[in-house]
Coordinates of C-alpha atoms and ligand atoms in Angstrom, one line a residue:
M1 CA 0.0 0.0 0.0
S2 CA 1.5 3.4 -1.0
V3 CA 1.9 6.0 1.7
A4 CA 1.3 8.9 -0.7
P5 CA -2.5 9.1 -0.2
V6 CA -2.1 8.8 3.5
L7 CA 0.3 11.7 3.5
A8 CA -2.1 13.8 1.3
R9 CA -4.9 13.1 3.8
I10 CA -2.7 14.3 6.7
D11 CA -2.1 17.5 4.8
Q12 CA -5.8 18.0 4.1
D13 CA -6.7 17.2 7.7
L14 CA -4.2 19.4 9.4
D15 CA -6.7 22.0 10.7
A16 CA -8.9 19.4 12.1
A17 CA -5.9 17.6 13.7
L18 CA -5.0 21.0 15.3
D19 CA -8.5 21.4 16.7
R20 CA -8.3 17.9 18.3
L21 CA -4.9 18.7 19.8
F22 CA -6.2 22.0 21.2
D23 CA -9.1 20.1 22.9
L24 CA -6.5 17.9 24.6
L25 CA -4.3 20.8 25.5
R26 CA -7.1 22.7 27.2
I27 CA -7.3 20.0 29.8
P28 CA -4.8 20.9 32.6
S29 CA -3.6 17.4 33.3
I30 CA -0.8 18.3 35.8
S31 CA 0.0 15.0 37.3
T32 CA 2.1 16.1 40.3
D33 CA -0.5 18.3 41.8
P34 CA -3.5 16.5 43.5
A35 CA -5.7 19.5 42.7
Y36 CA -5.7 18.4 39.0
K37 CA -6.6 14.7 39.6
E38 CA -9.9 15.1 37.9
D39 CA -8.3 16.8 34.9
C40 CA -5.9 13.9 34.5
A41 CA -8.9 11.6 34.4
K42 CA -10.5 13.9 31.8
A43 CA -7.4 13.8 29.6
A44 CA -7.4 10.0 29.8
D45 CA -11.1 9.9 28.9
W46 CA -10.6 12.3 26.0
L47 CA -7.9 10.0 24.6
V48 CA -10.0 6.9 25.1
A49 CA -12.9 8.4 23.2
D50 CA -10.7 9.7 20.4
L51 CA -8.9 6.3 19.9
A52 CA -12.3 4.5 20.1
S53 CA -13.7 6.8 17.4
M54 CA -10.9 5.6 15.1
G55 CA -11.7 1.9 15.7
F56 CA -9.2 1.2 18.4
E57 CA -10.4 -1.0 21.3
A58 CA -9.5 1.6 23.9
S59 CA -10.0 1.8 27.6
K60 CA -8.9 3.7 30.7
R61 CA -7.1 1.5 33.2
P62 CA -7.0 2.5 36.8
T63 CA -3.8 2.5 38.9
P64 CA -3.1 3.6 42.4
G65 CA -2.2 7.0 40.8
H66 CA -3.4 8.4 37.5
S67 CA -4.9 6.0 34.9
M68 CA -3.2 4.5 32.0
V69 CA -4.8 4.5 28.5
V70 CA -4.4 1.3 26.5
A71 CA -5.7 0.8 23.0
H72 CA -5.4 -2.0 20.5
Y73 CA -5.8 -2.1 16.7
E74 CA -5.5 -5.4 14.9
G75 CA -3.4 -5.4 11.8
P76 CA -1.0 -7.4 9.7
G77 CA 2.7 -7.7 10.1
P78 CA 4.7 -6.7 13.2
H79 CA 3.2 -5.6 16.4
V80 CA 4.3 -2.1 17.6
L81 CA 3.6 -0.6 20.9
F82 CA 3.5 3.2 21.0
Y83 CA 4.1 5.0 24.3
G84 CA 3.5 8.7 25.2
H85 CA 2.4 10.6 28.2
Y86 CA -0.7 12.8 28.6
D87 CA 0.3 14.5 31.8
V88 CA 2.1 17.8 31.8
Q89 CA 4.4 19.8 34.1
P90 CA 3.1 22.4 36.5
V91 CA 2.9 25.9 35.0
D92 CA 4.6 28.0 37.6
P93 CA 5.8 30.7 37.5
L94 CA 2.5 31.7 35.9
E95 CA 3.5 35.3 35.6
L96 CA 6.2 34.5 33.1
W97 CA 3.6 33.1 30.6
D98 CA 2.4 35.5 27.9
R99 CA -1.0 33.8 28.0
D100 CA -3.0 31.2 29.8
P101 CA -1.0 27.9 29.5
F102 CA -4.2 26.0 29.0
D103 CA -5.7 28.2 26.3
P104 CA -3.5 27.1 23.4
E105 CA -3.0 29.3 20.4
L106 CA -1.4 29.1 17.0
Q107 CA 1.0 32.0 16.8
D108 CA 3.1 33.5 14.0
T109 CA 6.8 33.9 15.0
P110 CA 9.8 34.9 13.0
K111 CA 10.8 31.2 12.9
G112 CA 7.3 30.1 11.7
K113 CA 4.0 29.1 13.2
V114 CA 4.1 27.6 16.7
I115 CA 1.5 26.0 18.9
R116 CA 1.8 27.7 22.3
G117 CA 0.7 26.1 25.6
R118 CA 1.6 23.7 28.3
G119 CA 2.1 20.2 27.0
T120 CA 2.3 21.2 23.4
A121 CA 5.8 19.6 23.0
D122 CA 5.9 17.5 26.2
D123 CA 4.1 15.4 25.3
K124 CA 0.6 15.9 24.0
G125 CA 1.5 17.4 20.7
Q126 CA 4.1 14.7 20.2
L127 CA 1.8 11.8 21.1
M128 CA -0.9 13.2 18.9
T129 CA 1.5 13.0 15.9
F130 CA 1.3 9.2 16.2
V131 CA -2.4 9.2 16.8
E132 CA -3.0 11.4 13.8
A133 CA -0.8 9.2 11.6
C134 CA -2.9 6.2 12.6
R135 CA -6.1 8.2 11.9
A136 CA -5.0 9.0 8.4
W137 CA -4.0 5.4 7.6
I138 CA -7.3 4.1 8.9
A139 CA -9.3 6.8 7.1
E140 CA -7.5 6.3 3.8
T141 CA -7.1 2.5 3.7
G142 CA -9.5 1.1 6.2
S143 CA -6.8 -0.3 8.5
L144 CA -3.3 0.0 9.8
P145 CA -0.2 -1.4 8.1
C146 CA 0.8 -3.2 11.3
K147 CA -0.7 -4.3 14.5
V148 CA -0.7 -1.3 16.9
T149 CA -1.0 -1.0 20.7
I150 CA -1.1 2.5 22.1
F151 CA 0.0 2.8 25.8
L152 CA -0.4 6.3 27.3
E153 CA 0.7 7.2 30.8
G154 CA -0.5 10.0 33.1
E155 CA 2.4 10.1 35.6
E156 CA 5.5 10.6 33.6
E157 CA 6.2 14.1 34.8
S158 CA 5.9 12.9 38.4
G159 CA 8.3 9.9 38.2
S160 CA 5.9 7.2 36.9
P161 CA 5.2 5.6 40.3
S162 CA 2.6 3.2 39.0
L163 CA 4.3 2.3 35.8
V164 CA 6.5 -0.7 36.7
P165 CA 3.8 -2.5 38.7
Y166 CA 1.4 -1.9 35.9
M167 CA 3.8 -3.2 33.3
K168 CA 4.5 -6.3 35.3
E169 CA 0.8 -7.1 35.9
N170 CA -0.1 -6.5 32.2
A171 CA 3.1 -7.8 30.7
E172 CA 1.4 -10.1 28.2
E173 CA -1.0 -7.4 26.9
L174 CA 1.8 -4.8 26.6
T175 CA 4.5 -6.9 25.0
A176 CA 4.9 -6.2 21.3
D177 CA 7.8 -6.7 18.8
V178 CA 9.1 -3.2 19.4
A179 CA 8.2 0.0 21.3
L180 CA 8.0 3.4 19.7
I181 CA 8.3 6.4 22.0
C182 CA 7.6 10.0 20.9
D183 CA 9.0 12.1 23.7
T184 CA 12.4 13.3 22.4
G185 CA 13.6 15.9 19.9
L186 CA 15.0 16.5 16.4
Y187 CA 18.8 16.7 16.3
D188 CA 18.6 20.1 14.8
D189 CA 15.9 22.4 13.3
K190 CA 15.8 20.4 10.1
V191 CA 17.6 17.1 11.0
P192 CA 15.4 14.3 12.3
A193 CA 16.8 11.9 14.9
I194 CA 16.4 8.6 16.6
T195 CA 17.6 8.7 20.1
T196 CA 19.7 5.7 21.0
Q197 CA 20.7 6.5 24.6
L198 CA 19.1 8.4 27.5
R199 CA 20.5 9.4 30.8
G200 CA 19.0 8.0 34.0
L201 CA 18.0 10.1 37.0
L202 CA 18.3 10.2 40.8
G203 CA 16.6 12.8 42.9
E204 CA 17.5 13.7 46.5
E205 CA 16.1 16.4 48.7
I206 CA 18.1 17.5 51.7
T207 CA 17.2 19.5 54.8
V208 CA 19.8 20.8 57.1
T209 CA 18.6 21.9 60.6
G210 CA 20.7 24.1 62.8
P211 CA 19.1 26.0 65.7
S212 CA 15.7 24.8 66.9
K213 CA 14.1 28.0 65.7
D214 CA 14.7 31.0 63.4
L215 CA 17.0 33.5 65.2
H216 CA 18.0 37.1 65.1
S217 CA 21.2 37.0 63.1
G218 CA 22.8 39.7 65.2
M219 CA 21.9 38.4 68.6
F220 CA 22.9 34.8 67.8
G221 CA 25.1 35.1 64.7
G222 CA 28.7 34.1 65.1
L223 CA 28.0 31.8 68.0
A224 CA 25.1 29.8 66.4
M225 CA 25.8 27.7 63.3
N226 CA 23.8 28.7 60.3
P227 CA 22.3 25.7 58.4
A228 CA 22.5 27.7 55.1
R229 CA 26.2 27.9 55.5
V230 CA 26.4 24.1 56.1
L231 CA 24.2 23.5 53.0
A232 CA 26.2 25.9 50.8
K233 CA 29.4 24.1 51.8
I234 CA 27.8 20.7 50.9
V235 CA 26.6 22.0 47.5
A236 CA 29.9 23.6 46.8
S237 CA 31.8 20.4 47.5
L238 CA 29.9 18.3 45.0
H239 CA 32.1 19.3 42.1
D240 CA 35.9 19.6 42.0
E241 CA 37.8 22.3 40.1
N242 CA 37.7 20.2 37.0
G243 CA 34.0 19.9 37.0
R244 CA 34.0 16.3 38.2
V245 CA 31.5 15.1 40.7
T246 CA 33.2 14.3 44.0
V247 CA 30.7 11.8 45.5
P248 CA 32.7 8.6 46.3
G249 CA 32.1 5.9 43.7
F250 CA 30.2 8.2 41.5
Y251 CA 32.0 7.2 38.3
D252 CA 31.6 3.5 38.9
G253 CA 29.9 2.2 35.8
V254 CA 30.5 5.3 33.7
P255 CA 31.9 4.0 30.3
E256 CA 34.2 5.8 28.0
L257 CA 32.6 6.6 24.7
S258 CA 33.4 3.9 22.1
P259 CA 35.5 5.2 19.2
E260 CA 32.7 4.4 16.8
L261 CA 30.1 6.4 18.7
K262 CA 32.6 9.2 19.3
A263 CA 33.3 9.4 15.5
Q264 CA 29.6 9.4 14.8
W265 CA 28.9 12.2 17.3
D266 CA 31.9 14.2 16.1
G267 CA 30.4 13.9 12.6
L268 CA 27.2 15.7 13.8
G269 CA 29.1 18.9 13.9
F270 CA 27.4 20.1 17.1
D271 CA 27.7 23.8 17.6
A272 CA 28.1 24.4 21.3
D273 CA 28.5 28.2 20.9
K274 CA 25.1 28.4 19.2
F275 CA 23.5 26.0 21.7
L276 CA 24.8 27.9 24.7
G277 CA 24.4 31.2 23.0
E278 CA 20.6 30.7 22.7
V279 CA 20.4 30.6 26.5
G280 CA 22.8 33.4 27.1
L281 CA 25.9 31.4 27.9
S282 CA 29.2 30.6 26.3
I283 CA 31.3 28.4 28.5
P284 CA 30.8 24.6 28.7
A285 CA 30.3 23.7 32.4
G286 CA 31.0 19.9 32.4
E287 CA 34.2 18.1 33.2
K288 CA 37.3 19.7 31.6
G289 CA 38.5 17.8 28.5
R290 CA 35.1 16.4 27.5
T291 CA 33.4 17.4 24.3
P292 CA 30.1 19.3 24.6
L293 CA 28.1 16.3 23.4
E294 CA 29.8 14.1 25.9
M295 CA 28.8 16.5 28.6
L296 CA 25.2 16.4 27.4
W297 CA 24.7 12.8 26.4
S298 CA 27.3 10.4 27.9
Q299 CA 28.6 12.0 31.1
P300 CA 26.7 12.0 34.3
T301 CA 25.8 15.2 36.2
C302 CA 25.0 16.5 39.6
E303 CA 22.7 19.6 39.6
V304 CA 20.9 21.7 42.2
N305 CA 17.3 22.0 41.1
G306 CA 16.2 24.2 44.0
I307 CA 17.8 25.7 47.1
W308 CA 16.1 27.7 49.7
G309 CA 15.9 28.6 53.4
G310 CA 15.7 31.7 55.5
Y311 CA 14.0 34.9 54.3
T312 CA 13.5 35.0 50.5
G313 CA 10.6 37.6 50.4
A314 CA 10.8 41.3 49.4
G315 CA 13.1 43.6 51.3
F316 CA 15.5 42.2 53.8
K317 CA 15.3 40.4 57.1
T318 CA 18.3 39.7 59.4
V319 CA 17.3 36.1 60.2
L320 CA 19.5 33.2 61.0
P321 CA 17.3 30.4 59.8
S322 CA 16.6 27.1 61.5
K323 CA 16.5 25.1 58.3
A324 CA 18.0 25.1 54.8
H325 CA 17.0 22.9 51.9
A326 CA 18.1 21.8 48.5
K327 CA 16.8 19.5 45.8
I328 CA 19.6 17.8 44.0
S329 CA 19.4 15.5 41.0
F330 CA 21.9 13.3 39.2
R331 CA 21.8 12.3 35.6
L332 CA 23.2 8.8 35.2
V333 CA 24.9 7.0 32.4
G334 CA 26.2 3.6 31.6
T335 CA 25.6 1.2 34.5
Q336 CA 25.7 3.7 37.3
D337 CA 23.5 2.3 40.0
P338 CA 21.0 4.8 41.4
H339 CA 20.5 2.9 44.7
K340 CA 24.2 2.6 45.4
L341 CA 24.7 6.3 44.5
R342 CA 21.9 7.3 46.8
E343 CA 23.6 5.6 49.7
S344 CA 27.0 6.9 48.8
F345 CA 25.7 10.5 48.5
R346 CA 24.0 10.4 51.8
D347 CA 27.1 9.1 53.6
Y348 CA 29.3 11.6 51.9
V349 CA 27.1 14.6 52.7
S350 CA 26.2 13.5 56.3
A351 CA 29.9 13.5 57.1
M352 CA 30.0 17.3 56.3
V353 CA 27.4 18.2 58.8
P354 CA 28.7 19.6 62.2
A355 CA 27.8 17.5 65.2
D356 CA 25.0 19.8 66.5
C357 CA 23.3 20.2 63.2
K358 CA 21.1 17.6 61.7
I359 CA 20.5 16.4 58.1
E360 CA 17.5 14.7 56.7
F361 CA 17.1 13.1 53.3
K362 CA 14.0 12.5 51.1
G363 CA 14.5 10.3 48.1
H364 CA 12.8 11.2 44.8
G365 CA 12.8 9.2 41.6
N366 CA 15.5 6.9 40.5
S367 CA 16.0 5.2 37.1
P368 CA 19.1 3.9 35.4
A369 CA 20.4 5.1 32.1
S370 CA 19.3 3.2 29.0
M371 CA 21.1 2.3 25.8
M372 CA 19.2 1.0 22.8
E373 CA 20.0 -2.1 20.8
I374 CA 20.1 -0.6 17.3
S375 CA 20.2 -3.9 15.4
H376 CA 16.4 -4.1 15.5
P377 CA 15.0 -3.4 12.0
V378 CA 12.9 -0.5 13.2
F379 CA 16.1 1.6 13.5
E380 CA 16.9 1.2 9.8
K381 CA 13.3 1.5 8.7
G382 CA 12.8 4.5 10.9
R383 CA 15.9 6.1 9.6
Q384 CA 14.8 5.7 6.0
A385 CA 11.3 7.0 6.7
L386 CA 12.6 10.1 8.6
T387 CA 15.2 10.8 5.9
E388 CA 12.5 10.7 3.2
E389 CA 10.2 13.0 5.1
W390 CA 12.7 15.6 6.2
G391 CA 15.0 15.5 3.2
T392 CA 18.1 15.2 5.4
E393 CA 19.8 12.1 6.6
A394 CA 18.3 11.1 10.0
A395 CA 20.9 11.1 12.9
F396 CA 21.4 8.6 15.7
V397 CA 21.8 10.7 18.8
G398 CA 22.0 10.6 22.5
A399 CA 19.8 12.6 24.9
G400 CA 20.5 14.2 28.2
G401 CA 17.0 13.9 29.5
S402 CA 15.4 10.8 31.0
I403 CA 12.5 8.6 29.9
P404 CA 12.7 5.7 32.4
I405 CA 10.2 3.6 30.5
A406 CA 12.6 3.0 27.7
G407 CA 14.7 0.9 30.0
Y408 CA 11.7 -0.7 31.6
F409 CA 10.4 -2.0 28.3
K410 CA 13.7 -3.9 27.9
T411 CA 14.0 -5.1 31.5
Y412 CA 10.4 -6.1 32.1
L413 CA 9.0 -6.9 28.7
G414 CA 12.2 -7.7 26.7
M415 CA 11.3 -5.1 24.1
D416 CA 13.6 -2.7 22.3
S417 CA 12.5 0.9 22.0
A418 CA 13.0 3.4 19.2
L419 CA 12.8 6.9 20.5
I420 CA 11.6 9.2 17.7
G421 CA 10.5 12.7 18.5
F422 CA 10.1 16.0 16.8
G423 CA 10.8 18.6 19.6
R424 CA 13.2 21.4 19.2
D425 CA 15.7 22.7 21.7
D426 CA 13.9 26.0 22.0
D427 CA 10.5 24.4 22.9
Q428 CA 10.8 25.5 26.5
I429 CA 9.5 22.2 27.8
H430 CA 8.9 22.4 31.6
S431 CA 9.2 26.2 31.4
P432 CA 6.8 29.1 30.7
N433 CA 5.6 29.6 27.2
E434 CA 6.2 26.0 26.1
K435 CA 5.6 25.6 22.3
Y436 CA 5.6 23.0 19.6
D437 CA 6.3 24.1 16.0
L438 CA 3.4 23.5 13.6
E439 CA 6.0 22.1 11.2
C440 CA 7.1 19.6 13.8
F441 CA 3.5 18.5 14.4
H442 CA 2.8 18.2 10.7
K443 CA 6.0 16.6 9.6
G444 CA 6.0 14.5 12.8
T445 CA 2.6 13.1 11.8
R446 CA 3.8 12.5 8.3
S447 CA 6.9 10.8 9.6
W448 CA 4.9 8.3 11.7
A449 CA 2.7 7.6 8.7
R450 CA 5.8 6.7 6.8
I451 CA 7.3 4.7 9.6
L452 CA 4.1 2.7 10.0
G453 CA 4.1 2.1 6.3
E454 CA 7.8 0.9 6.4
M455 CA 7.1 -1.3 9.4
G456 CA 4.3 -3.0 7.6
S457 CA 6.2 -3.6 4.4
Ligands
LIG501 N1 10.4 14.3 27.3 C1 11.2 14.5 28.5 C2 12.6 14.0 28.5 C3 13.4 14.4 27.2 C4 13.4 15.7 26.8 C5 14.2 13.5 26.6 C6 14.2 16.0 25.7 C7 15.0 13.8 25.6 C8 14.9 15.1 25.1 C9 10.5 13.9 29.7 O1 9.1 14.1 29.7 C10 11.0 14.4 30.9 O2 11.1 15.6 31.1 N2 11.5 13.5 31.8 C11 12.0 13.9 33.1 C12 12.2 12.7 33.9 C13 11.1 12.4 34.9 C14 11.4 11.2 35.7 C15 10.7 13.6 35.8 C16 13.4 14.5 33.0 O3 14.2 14.2 32.1 O4 13.7 15.4 33.8
LIG502 MN1 8.0 14.1 28.1

């Protein structure tokens, strides 16, 4: 079956596809905030109804947290499972948005038309590229070129607490020949990409307590230890002067880049000046001697995501706080073990706390890094389909972000995953004014139509 009429239908149907996406975007499905629980359910219901309207056998599946959406469509050839997430990040700081994050709009910008709103790029706009590709195939040919299961999660942005138990309990239903994940980006504005490795993630929150209550910093300062000072010292000790992380054992399991992969990445001609320039920076901050792409894709990191304590309001207050806090996350690579690292980090940091201060830890998510097995035929078929659609050779790339499910598909279901996404680096995912380029939505949909066609051939 030729893909040409399917592509033509996608082109004709673009306005209607946008209307559908906007309906989904209007639902504020913020998974981490209990106030939006109903909205998460609504987003799941919306997707079930939409998939059912196309002929999928679709249902919402309860979990202890937000529901999963699972939908099946019988078809010939290989069985592919598509994964995406319908939940979105919180919108704060709201005052930095130019409009209501849940009132999406198509806007003209100097770089082209963009869809503005929370979840446009991460991940509703992306997941709808696959759904729209299926819709066009079914509308045009009466069926899909392969057997398709769609598996959508509503807790990705809050660490996927229900995911592994759900996958284990429903292993048979969810096991396909290969998983397709649309939650990553293009390599460059015009260069499509298949992501072959992702970093893992470990989150730790620390609270240092000094005095039993907030104090006057003149009356007590000098004699009483300030927990912010203790915390600052801890944070400052986490990297050495070469940018290496100092936690003992941190680099256990961090591999050197293979010469083949290094050559391939060097061939991408990554422009670090441009990449940093777009966010107002110019100096790579990773370990000295590493290339910028190593820093982003194949080296682990330690970052402070939040740090607070004492008086942070308007004006000034001479307080010596009782408590100081930090949220710290590590991006992991290779076989770095998040559990071991958590222990080592806690021991290392605890030893820096003076005897009469106290430190408490709260663990957040943890997932190991994942490395894809690119011998599966989907990688070559995907590369071809993407290259045809974008008119530029598709690149195999790494990604600095984390999508824990990619590793879980392999570990729990024995499935390889191909990560194919159409986001751009300036999409501002997780930030105010998130957007998804109309071109990415449109060509992304066309790309999936081609990939499905290739998979079925
Ligand atoms: N889609 C992103 C991850 C991503 C972005 C991968 C760009 C590759 C390129 C995903 O939704 C995300 O943000 N994941 C979180 C992890 C999660 C456990 C909170 C992340 O990477 O911080
Ligand atoms: Mn995402």
